[in-house]
Short mmCIF file of C-alpha atoms in Angstrom, two decimals:
data_model
loop_
_atom_site.label_atom_id
_atom_site.label_comp_id
_atom_site.label_asym_id
_atom_site.label_seq_id
_atom_site.Cartn_x
_atom_site.Cartn_y
_atom_site.Cartn_z
CA MET A 1 149.98 16.35 133.85
CA TRP A 2 149.34 12.97 132.31
CA CYS A 3 147.40 12.00 129.23
CA CYS A 4 147.34 8.25 129.44
CA GLY A 5 145.38 5.81 127.33
CA SER A 6 145.18 2.09 126.87
CA GLY A 7 148.29 2.02 124.72
CA GLY A 8 150.30 4.98 125.97
CA ARG A 9 150.15 8.74 125.90
CA GLY A 10 147.48 10.25 123.75
CA GLY A 11 145.29 7.15 123.90
CA ARG A 12 141.66 7.88 123.09
CA ALA A 13 138.44 6.38 124.30
CA CYS A 14 137.60 3.00 122.83
CA GLY A 15 134.52 2.14 120.73
CA ALA A 16 131.13 3.22 122.03
CA VAL A 17 128.95 0.85 123.99
CA GLU A 18 125.25 1.30 123.52
CA ARG A 19 124.06 2.00 127.04
CA ALA A 20 122.47 5.41 126.55
CA GLY A 21 119.03 3.86 126.35
CA ARG A 22 119.01 2.47 129.84
CA TRP A 23 120.58 5.66 131.24
CA ARG A 24 117.57 7.56 129.94
CA GLU A 25 115.46 5.53 132.33
CA LEU A 26 117.11 7.56 135.09
CA HIS A 27 115.75 11.12 135.13
CA TRP A 28 117.46 13.40 137.62
CA ILE A 29 114.98 15.65 139.42
CA THR A 30 116.32 18.86 140.93
CA MET A 31 116.07 19.72 144.56
CA THR A 32 113.53 22.40 143.65
CA ASN A 33 110.85 19.70 143.80
CA ARG A 34 112.83 17.68 146.39
CA ARG A 35 112.89 14.35 144.58
CA THR A 36 115.86 12.28 143.61
CA PHE A 37 115.83 8.59 142.91
CA LEU A 38 117.98 5.69 141.77
CA THR A 39 117.31 2.99 139.20
CA ALA A 40 118.91 -0.43 139.06
CA ALA A 41 119.99 0.33 135.50
CA MET A 42 122.73 2.77 136.55
CA ALA A 43 125.98 2.75 134.64
CA ALA A 44 128.03 2.59 137.86
CA PRO A 45 127.40 1.72 141.51
CA ALA A 46 126.35 4.61 143.74
CA VAL A 47 128.73 3.60 146.51
CA LEU A 48 132.20 2.09 146.14
CA ARG A 49 133.71 0.17 149.03
CA GLY A 50 136.99 -1.59 149.64
CA ALA A 51 140.34 -0.01 150.31
CA SER A 52 143.15 -0.55 147.84
CA THR A 53 145.88 -2.97 148.86
CA ARG A 54 148.47 -0.94 146.94
CA SER A 55 150.38 2.10 148.12
CA TRP A 56 149.89 5.54 146.64
CA ALA A 57 153.44 5.36 145.25
CA GLU A 58 152.43 2.30 143.25
CA ILE A 59 149.29 4.01 141.95
CA GLU A 60 151.26 7.12 141.03
CA LYS A 61 153.79 5.00 139.15
CA ILE A 62 151.02 3.38 137.10
CA LEU A 63 149.48 6.76 136.31
CA ALA A 64 152.83 8.12 135.17
CA SER A 65 153.57 5.06 133.03
CA GLY A 66 151.13 6.00 130.29
CA ASN A 67 149.41 2.61 130.47
CA VAL A 68 146.53 2.59 132.95
CA LYS A 69 143.83 0.51 131.29
CA GLY A 70 142.61 -2.18 133.66
CA ARG A 71 145.37 -1.44 136.17
CA ILE A 72 143.58 1.03 138.46
CA ALA A 73 140.12 0.74 139.98
CA LYS A 74 137.84 3.73 140.45
CA ASP A 75 138.13 3.46 144.22
CA GLU A 76 141.92 3.85 144.00
CA VAL A 77 141.71 7.35 142.54
CA PRO A 78 142.40 10.16 145.05
CA THR A 79 139.35 12.29 145.75
CA PRO A 80 137.81 14.62 144.96
CA ALA A 81 138.28 13.48 141.38
CA LEU A 82 136.69 14.35 138.07
CA MET A 83 135.34 11.15 136.51
CA LEU A 84 134.09 10.49 132.98
CA ASP A 85 131.97 7.45 132.22
CA LEU A 86 133.23 6.54 128.75
CA ASP A 87 130.18 4.50 127.80
CA LEU A 88 127.87 7.46 128.43
CA PHE A 89 130.29 10.00 126.97
CA GLU A 90 130.73 8.03 123.76
CA ALA A 91 126.98 7.49 123.43
CA ASN A 92 126.37 11.23 123.90
CA VAL A 93 128.91 12.12 121.22
CA LYS A 94 127.61 9.54 118.76
CA LYS A 95 124.06 10.79 119.19
CA MET A 96 125.00 14.42 118.55
CA VAL A 97 127.17 13.54 115.54
CA ALA A 98 124.39 11.41 114.06
CA HIS A 99 121.83 14.16 114.63
CA ALA A 100 123.94 16.82 112.91
CA LYS A 101 124.69 14.52 110.00
CA GLY A 102 121.05 13.52 109.67
CA HIS A 103 120.04 17.19 109.45
CA ASN A 104 122.84 18.14 107.06
CA ARG A 105 124.48 20.43 109.58
CA ALA A 106 128.17 20.72 110.36
CA LEU A 107 129.14 20.09 113.98
CA ARG A 108 131.83 22.03 115.83
CA PRO A 109 131.36 21.27 119.57
CA HIS A 110 132.52 23.81 122.10
CA GLY A 111 135.87 23.11 123.73
CA LYS A 112 135.17 25.43 126.66
CA THR A 113 133.21 22.53 128.12
CA HIS A 114 136.05 20.02 128.29
CA LYS A 115 139.29 22.04 127.76
CA CYS A 116 140.85 18.71 126.83
CA PRO A 117 142.67 18.12 123.50
CA GLU A 118 142.06 14.36 123.71
CA ILE A 119 138.31 14.93 123.86
CA ALA A 120 138.41 17.42 120.99
CA LYS A 121 140.36 14.96 118.83
CA TYR A 122 138.05 12.07 119.75
CA ILE A 123 134.96 14.04 118.71
CA VAL A 124 136.58 15.08 115.43
CA LYS A 125 137.33 11.43 114.69
CA GLN A 126 133.64 10.69 115.24
CA GLY A 127 132.68 13.21 112.56
CA ALA A 128 132.86 16.74 113.96
CA LEU A 129 134.35 19.50 111.82
CA GLY A 130 136.59 20.86 114.59
CA ALA A 131 136.24 22.56 117.96
CA CYS A 132 135.16 25.92 119.29
CA ALA A 133 137.33 27.73 121.83
CA ALA A 134 135.97 30.43 124.10
CA LYS A 135 139.31 32.18 124.42
CA LEU A 136 142.42 32.60 122.31
CA SER A 137 144.53 30.75 124.88
CA GLU A 138 142.23 27.73 124.67
CA ALA A 139 142.60 27.70 120.91
CA GLU A 140 146.38 27.91 121.25
CA VAL A 141 146.40 24.82 123.47
CA PHE A 142 144.16 22.88 121.10
CA ALA A 143 146.27 23.84 118.09
CA ALA A 144 149.48 22.84 119.88
CA HIS A 145 147.98 19.38 120.35
CA GLY A 146 147.04 19.02 116.71
CA VAL A 147 143.39 20.04 116.79
CA ARG A 148 142.28 21.85 113.65
CA GLY A 149 139.02 23.42 112.49
CA LEU A 150 139.07 25.90 115.37
CA LEU A 151 136.59 28.71 115.93
CA VAL A 152 137.49 31.33 118.55
CA THR A 153 134.05 32.41 119.68
CA THR A 154 135.01 35.64 121.46
CA ALA A 155 136.69 38.66 119.94
CA VAL A 156 140.48 38.91 119.93
CA VAL A 157 141.14 42.51 121.00
CA GLY A 158 144.38 44.35 121.74
CA LYS A 159 147.81 44.44 120.16
CA HIS A 160 149.31 41.44 121.93
CA LYS A 161 146.33 39.16 121.47
CA ILE A 162 146.12 40.07 117.82
CA GLU A 163 149.79 39.19 117.46
CA ARG A 164 149.04 35.82 119.01
CA ALA A 165 146.04 35.33 116.73
CA VAL A 166 148.19 35.88 113.67
CA ARG A 167 150.76 33.45 115.05
CA LEU A 168 148.00 30.90 115.69
CA ALA A 169 146.82 31.26 112.10
CA GLY A 170 150.33 30.32 111.04
CA VAL A 171 149.99 27.04 112.96
CA ALA A 172 146.34 26.35 112.17
CA PRO A 173 145.42 28.35 109.03
CA ASP A 174 141.75 27.33 109.06
CA THR A 175 141.12 28.96 112.45
CA ILE A 176 138.19 31.39 112.41
CA PHE A 177 138.22 34.56 114.52
CA CYS A 178 135.06 36.45 115.50
CA VAL A 179 134.75 40.23 115.24
CA ASP A 180 131.98 42.66 116.12
CA ASN A 181 133.83 45.96 115.71
CA ALA A 182 135.13 47.79 112.64
CA GLN A 183 138.38 48.91 114.25
CA ASN A 184 139.09 45.43 115.52
CA ALA A 185 138.60 44.08 112.00
CA GLN A 186 141.01 46.71 110.66
CA ASP A 187 143.58 45.84 113.33
CA LEU A 188 143.39 42.14 112.48
CA ASN A 189 143.76 42.96 108.81
CA ASP A 190 146.82 45.14 109.38
CA ALA A 191 148.54 42.58 111.60
CA ALA A 192 147.83 39.79 109.14
CA GLY A 193 149.23 41.89 106.32
CA ALA A 194 152.42 42.62 108.22
CA ALA A 195 152.90 38.87 108.69
CA LYS A 196 151.93 38.14 105.09
CA ARG A 197 149.04 35.98 106.20
CA LYS A 198 145.29 35.78 105.64
CA LEU A 199 142.87 35.39 108.52
CA TRP A 200 139.44 33.82 108.44
CA VAL A 201 136.93 36.02 110.28
CA ALA A 202 133.24 35.84 111.12
CA ILE A 203 130.84 38.45 112.41
CA ASP A 204 129.79 37.82 116.00
CA LEU A 205 126.10 38.75 116.05
CA CYS A 206 124.33 39.82 119.25
CA VAL A 207 121.27 37.60 119.58
CA SER A 208 121.27 36.96 123.34
CA GLY A 209 122.44 40.19 124.98
CA ARG A 210 126.04 39.11 125.40
CA THR A 211 128.71 40.06 122.86
CA GLY A 212 128.29 40.85 119.20
CA ILE A 213 127.16 43.55 116.84
CA MET A 214 123.45 44.15 116.41
CA PRO A 215 121.71 42.33 113.54
CA GLY A 216 120.58 44.14 110.42
CA ALA A 217 122.21 47.33 109.16
CA PRO A 218 125.14 47.47 111.66
CA ALA A 219 126.17 43.89 110.91
CA VAL A 220 125.72 44.34 107.18
CA ALA A 221 127.94 47.42 107.19
CA LEU A 222 130.62 45.49 109.09
CA GLY A 223 130.39 42.63 106.62
CA GLU A 224 130.83 45.00 103.71
CA GLN A 225 133.90 46.52 105.36
CA ILE A 226 135.46 43.11 106.00
CA ALA A 227 134.91 42.16 102.37
CA LYS A 228 137.10 45.11 101.35
CA LEU A 229 139.99 44.22 103.66
CA GLY A 230 142.57 42.33 101.65
CA ASN A 231 144.06 40.25 104.44
CA LEU A 232 140.78 38.97 105.86
CA LYS A 233 138.64 36.16 104.45
CA PHE A 234 134.98 36.45 105.39
CA LYS A 235 133.48 33.19 106.64
CA GLY A 236 130.02 34.25 107.74
CA ILE A 237 128.11 34.79 110.99
CA GLN A 238 128.25 33.38 114.49
CA ALA A 239 124.99 33.76 116.41
CA TYR A 240 124.89 31.99 119.77
CA ALA A 241 121.57 32.31 121.60
CA GLY A 242 122.71 31.35 125.09
CA GLY A 243 119.56 32.64 126.73
CA ALA A 244 117.36 30.34 124.69
CA SER A 245 119.45 27.31 125.55
CA HIS A 246 118.31 27.20 129.18
CA THR A 247 114.69 28.21 128.67
CA LYS A 248 112.58 25.65 130.53
CA GLY A 249 110.08 23.69 128.49
CA TRP A 250 110.81 22.50 124.97
CA GLU A 251 108.06 24.52 123.25
CA LYS A 252 109.07 27.72 125.06
CA ARG A 253 112.71 27.02 124.24
CA LYS A 254 111.83 26.48 120.59
CA ALA A 255 109.99 29.80 120.43
CA ALA A 256 112.89 31.58 122.17
CA SER A 257 115.50 30.12 119.84
CA ILE A 258 113.52 30.91 116.69
CA ALA A 259 113.00 34.48 117.91
CA ALA A 260 116.72 34.86 118.63
CA MET A 261 117.97 33.27 115.42
CA THR A 262 115.55 34.88 112.96
CA PRO A 263 117.45 38.22 112.89
CA ALA A 264 120.66 36.30 112.20
CA ILE A 265 119.10 34.48 109.27
CA GLU A 266 117.72 37.75 107.91
CA THR A 267 121.13 39.42 108.29
CA ARG A 268 122.81 36.59 106.42
CA ALA A 269 120.28 36.90 103.62
CA GLU A 270 120.82 40.67 103.38
CA LEU A 271 124.60 40.25 103.21
CA ASN A 272 124.21 37.78 100.36
CA GLN A 273 121.84 40.13 98.58
CA ARG A 274 124.42 42.93 98.82
CA GLY A 275 127.06 40.76 97.25
CA VAL A 276 128.90 39.79 100.44
CA GLU A 277 129.04 36.04 100.16
CA THR A 278 127.96 34.59 103.52
CA PRO A 279 127.88 30.80 103.29
CA TRP A 280 128.14 30.05 107.00
CA LEU A 281 125.96 30.60 110.06
CA SER A 282 127.03 28.92 113.29
CA GLY A 283 124.79 28.62 116.33
CA GLY A 284 123.00 26.00 118.33
CA SER A 285 123.56 24.64 121.82
CA THR A 286 122.91 21.60 123.96
CA GLY A 287 119.45 22.88 124.77
CA THR A 288 118.50 23.87 121.22
CA TYR A 289 120.37 21.38 119.02
CA ASN A 290 117.15 19.67 117.91
CA ILE A 291 115.49 23.03 117.32
CA ASP A 292 118.17 24.96 115.47
CA SER A 293 118.93 22.02 113.17
CA ASP A 294 115.45 22.48 111.70
CA ILE A 295 115.82 26.22 111.12
CA ASP A 296 116.66 26.99 107.50
CA GLY A 297 119.80 29.09 107.20
CA ILE A 298 121.74 27.67 110.16
CA THR A 299 124.62 25.66 108.72
CA GLU A 300 126.57 24.64 111.83
CA LEU A 301 125.91 23.63 115.43
CA GLN A 302 128.27 24.40 118.33
CA PRO A 303 126.88 22.64 121.45
CA GLY A 304 129.16 21.76 124.33
CA SER A 305 127.57 20.43 127.52
CA PHE A 306 125.84 17.53 125.77
CA MET A 307 128.97 15.37 126.07
CA PHE A 308 129.05 15.65 129.90
CA MET A 309 125.72 17.09 131.10
CA ASP A 310 124.94 18.64 134.50
CA THR A 311 122.02 19.38 136.78
CA ASP A 312 121.50 22.73 135.08
CA TYR A 313 120.59 21.07 131.80
CA ASN A 314 118.80 18.17 133.46
CA ILE A 315 115.90 20.44 134.41
CA ILE A 316 115.23 22.34 131.16
CA GLY A 317 112.72 19.80 129.91
CA GLY A 318 112.79 17.62 126.83
CA LYS A 319 110.75 17.41 123.68
CA GLU A 320 109.09 14.20 124.84
CA THR A 321 110.18 13.85 128.47
CA GLY A 322 108.36 16.62 130.31
CA GLU A 323 110.34 18.51 132.94
CA ASN A 324 113.38 16.24 132.57
CA TYR A 325 115.93 16.61 129.79
CA ALA A 326 117.00 13.05 129.06
CA ASP A 327 118.49 13.45 125.58
CA PHE A 328 122.01 12.87 126.92
CA GLY A 329 123.36 10.93 129.88
CA ASN A 330 125.20 12.35 132.89
CA ALA A 331 128.68 11.15 131.94
CA LEU A 332 130.61 13.55 134.18
CA THR A 333 130.73 13.20 137.96
CA ILE A 334 132.87 14.21 140.90
CA GLN A 335 133.90 11.19 142.95
CA ALA A 336 134.06 11.98 146.64
CA THR A 337 134.96 10.10 149.81
CA VAL A 338 133.01 9.98 153.05
CA VAL A 339 135.47 11.40 155.60
CA SER A 340 133.26 11.77 158.67
CA ARG A 341 130.04 10.32 160.08
CA PRO A 342 128.90 12.64 162.88
CA THR A 343 125.48 10.98 163.21
CA ASP A 344 123.61 8.00 161.83
CA ALA A 345 121.60 10.35 159.63
CA HIS A 346 124.36 12.30 157.93
CA VAL A 347 127.95 12.08 156.68
CA ILE A 348 130.54 14.54 155.45
CA ILE A 349 132.26 14.10 152.08
CA ASP A 350 135.49 15.72 150.87
CA SER A 351 133.96 17.75 148.03
CA GLY A 352 132.90 21.28 148.83
CA TYR A 353 132.92 24.62 147.07
CA LYS A 354 136.42 24.03 145.70
CA ALA A 355 135.41 20.74 144.06
CA MET A 356 132.64 22.01 141.80
CA ALA A 357 131.34 25.25 140.37
CA THR A 358 128.60 26.93 142.38
CA ASP A 359 127.36 29.54 139.91
CA ARG A 360 123.93 27.94 139.61
CA PRO A 361 121.06 28.35 142.10
CA PHE A 362 120.51 24.61 142.61
CA VAL A 363 122.64 22.09 144.44
CA PRO A 364 124.51 19.09 143.09
CA LEU A 365 122.88 15.67 143.07
CA LEU A 366 124.22 12.37 144.30
CA LYS A 367 123.88 9.25 142.18
CA MET A 368 121.90 7.52 144.90
CA ALA A 369 118.43 7.64 146.38
CA GLY A 370 117.17 8.81 149.74
CA VAL A 371 119.72 11.55 150.39
CA LYS A 372 120.08 15.29 150.04
CA PHE A 373 123.23 17.33 149.45
CA ALA A 374 124.32 20.58 151.11
CA PHE A 375 127.62 22.41 150.81
CA ASN A 376 129.47 22.57 154.11
CA GLY A 377 132.40 24.85 153.37
CA ASP A 378 135.28 25.01 150.91
CA GLU A 379 136.41 21.42 151.37
CA HIS A 380 133.31 19.53 152.48
CA ALA A 381 129.66 18.81 151.83
CA LYS A 382 126.97 17.28 154.00
CA VAL A 383 124.96 14.28 152.82
CA THR A 384 121.81 13.72 154.87
CA SER A 385 119.44 10.80 154.74
CA THR A 386 115.80 11.47 153.96
CA GLU A 387 114.83 7.90 154.82
CA GLY A 388 116.19 7.14 158.29
CA ALA A 389 119.67 5.84 159.07
CA LEU A 390 122.29 6.36 156.38
CA LYS A 391 124.21 3.31 155.21
CA LEU A 392 127.25 5.30 154.11
CA GLN A 393 130.35 4.68 156.17
CA VAL A 394 133.68 6.51 156.47
CA GLY A 395 135.80 5.54 153.48
CA ASP A 396 132.87 4.94 151.12
CA ARG A 397 132.91 6.68 147.75
CA VAL A 398 129.97 8.53 146.21
CA GLU A 399 129.52 10.27 142.87
CA VAL A 400 128.08 13.75 142.49
CA ILE A 401 126.62 15.43 139.43
CA ALA A 402 127.70 19.08 139.36
CA PRO A 403 125.31 21.98 138.69
CA HIS A 404 127.46 23.38 135.86
CA CYS A 405 129.96 21.21 134.02
CA ASP A 406 132.09 23.84 132.20
CA PRO A 407 133.51 25.73 135.21
CA THR A 408 133.67 22.51 137.23
CA VAL A 409 136.03 20.96 134.69
CA ASN A 410 138.16 24.11 134.91
CA LEU A 411 138.90 23.24 138.57
CA TYR A 412 140.80 20.05 137.74
CA ASP A 413 144.09 19.11 136.08
CA ARG A 414 142.99 15.72 134.82
CA ILE A 415 139.91 13.67 134.10
CA TYR A 416 139.76 9.97 134.96
CA CYS A 417 138.05 8.06 132.16
CA THR A 418 136.30 4.94 133.39
CA ARG A 419 134.49 1.95 132.01
CA GLY A 420 132.70 -0.14 134.56
CA GLY A 421 134.73 0.03 137.75
CA GLN A 422 138.09 0.48 136.07
CA VAL A 423 140.09 3.51 134.97
CA GLU A 424 140.77 3.20 131.26
CA ALA A 425 142.60 6.46 130.60
CA VAL A 426 143.65 9.69 132.27
CA TRP A 427 143.30 12.77 130.08
CA SER A 428 144.98 16.08 130.75
CA ILE A 429 142.72 19.13 130.99
CA ALA A 430 145.47 21.03 129.21
CA ALA A 431 143.48 24.22 128.67
CA ARG A 432 142.49 24.53 132.31
CA GLY A 433 142.79 28.15 133.45
CA MET A 434 143.22 29.44 129.89
CA ALA A 435 141.09 32.55 130.36
CA GLN A 436 143.06 35.00 128.21
#
């Protein structure tokens, strides 16, 4: 896999270009109300035409060289391909970093969204504290690429994984591991002691019905136990309210997040009162970042999808934008090629179930007006005109916004980073498939 930038391997995205404002003029409407539309202020053309005059061997040689900036056009990339609009991506990151800083909150974006060390390092350079990792294997990949300030957001359970966690702490000593079980905490302590190391740990609190120990007395008792274990250093509490993040309507989402996070804040206060120093409470998400940053007691935000966005988040509703969530631009797309034109009213593209995650109840959207999308098998999708004859021809390229960005990224080995119509870098999705 390649990780190519403008000056060689490991190259990062260049300085941000302020185009987020005009992207916000484009509000993607889901197929639930059957409206999609295009604005002239789009960051990229909806359709790319013109076959490359170069052979694939020549393109492959450029990709492998580690110097791709300005040498490959978007329409020379083999499809289906995962594309990242750097202008939108950089604007999204800058906005989130500025928001966290302005509200005196630390920012540790979630790496499960991108699984890409280059992206994690770019965001840290912009001002983030580090990166979250959903799984131990993700954290191992990030650490191997020099990312520090890691938080493993799920429990590390079992002898072999605990051995790996201790080894990871030897490479990245500031890594934080979450626990929600007394025996698991004891096991981590014993393994750390055998290796003559200290592990940072945090209590994973159940505030959304997923993992975690229940708030209040159970969590306090666990905190008191951790404080007595000599090889563990207690960081604080993680409380991720995933259910609140996708609640539709900003006021309803605000109420849901406050209801979910209040027990976490109370638990933190009780731990402090009992002499268990608890300086840290991490939570927040793309949907609640501008809610949780105003809740006293939350010290850190861990959103993820904001950097890419998807149709799932597009429909949750914004604070000032009604049913559309326009806080961040749709930087991530799947570029597809029209491979068949059975009728004047519809075409077939080469991006089906295998090209994007389908765990959401709504369909992907095309970055163009007057069409509707329908999956048509593993390898294909059908694009149908809603306004008469379709102008798309065989060989044309279109861009699709996926329903759910995290698992879509996990389907690809690389992400093509573009600015305008040119590929500027190719970043390796090095933690793809790291589910352990």
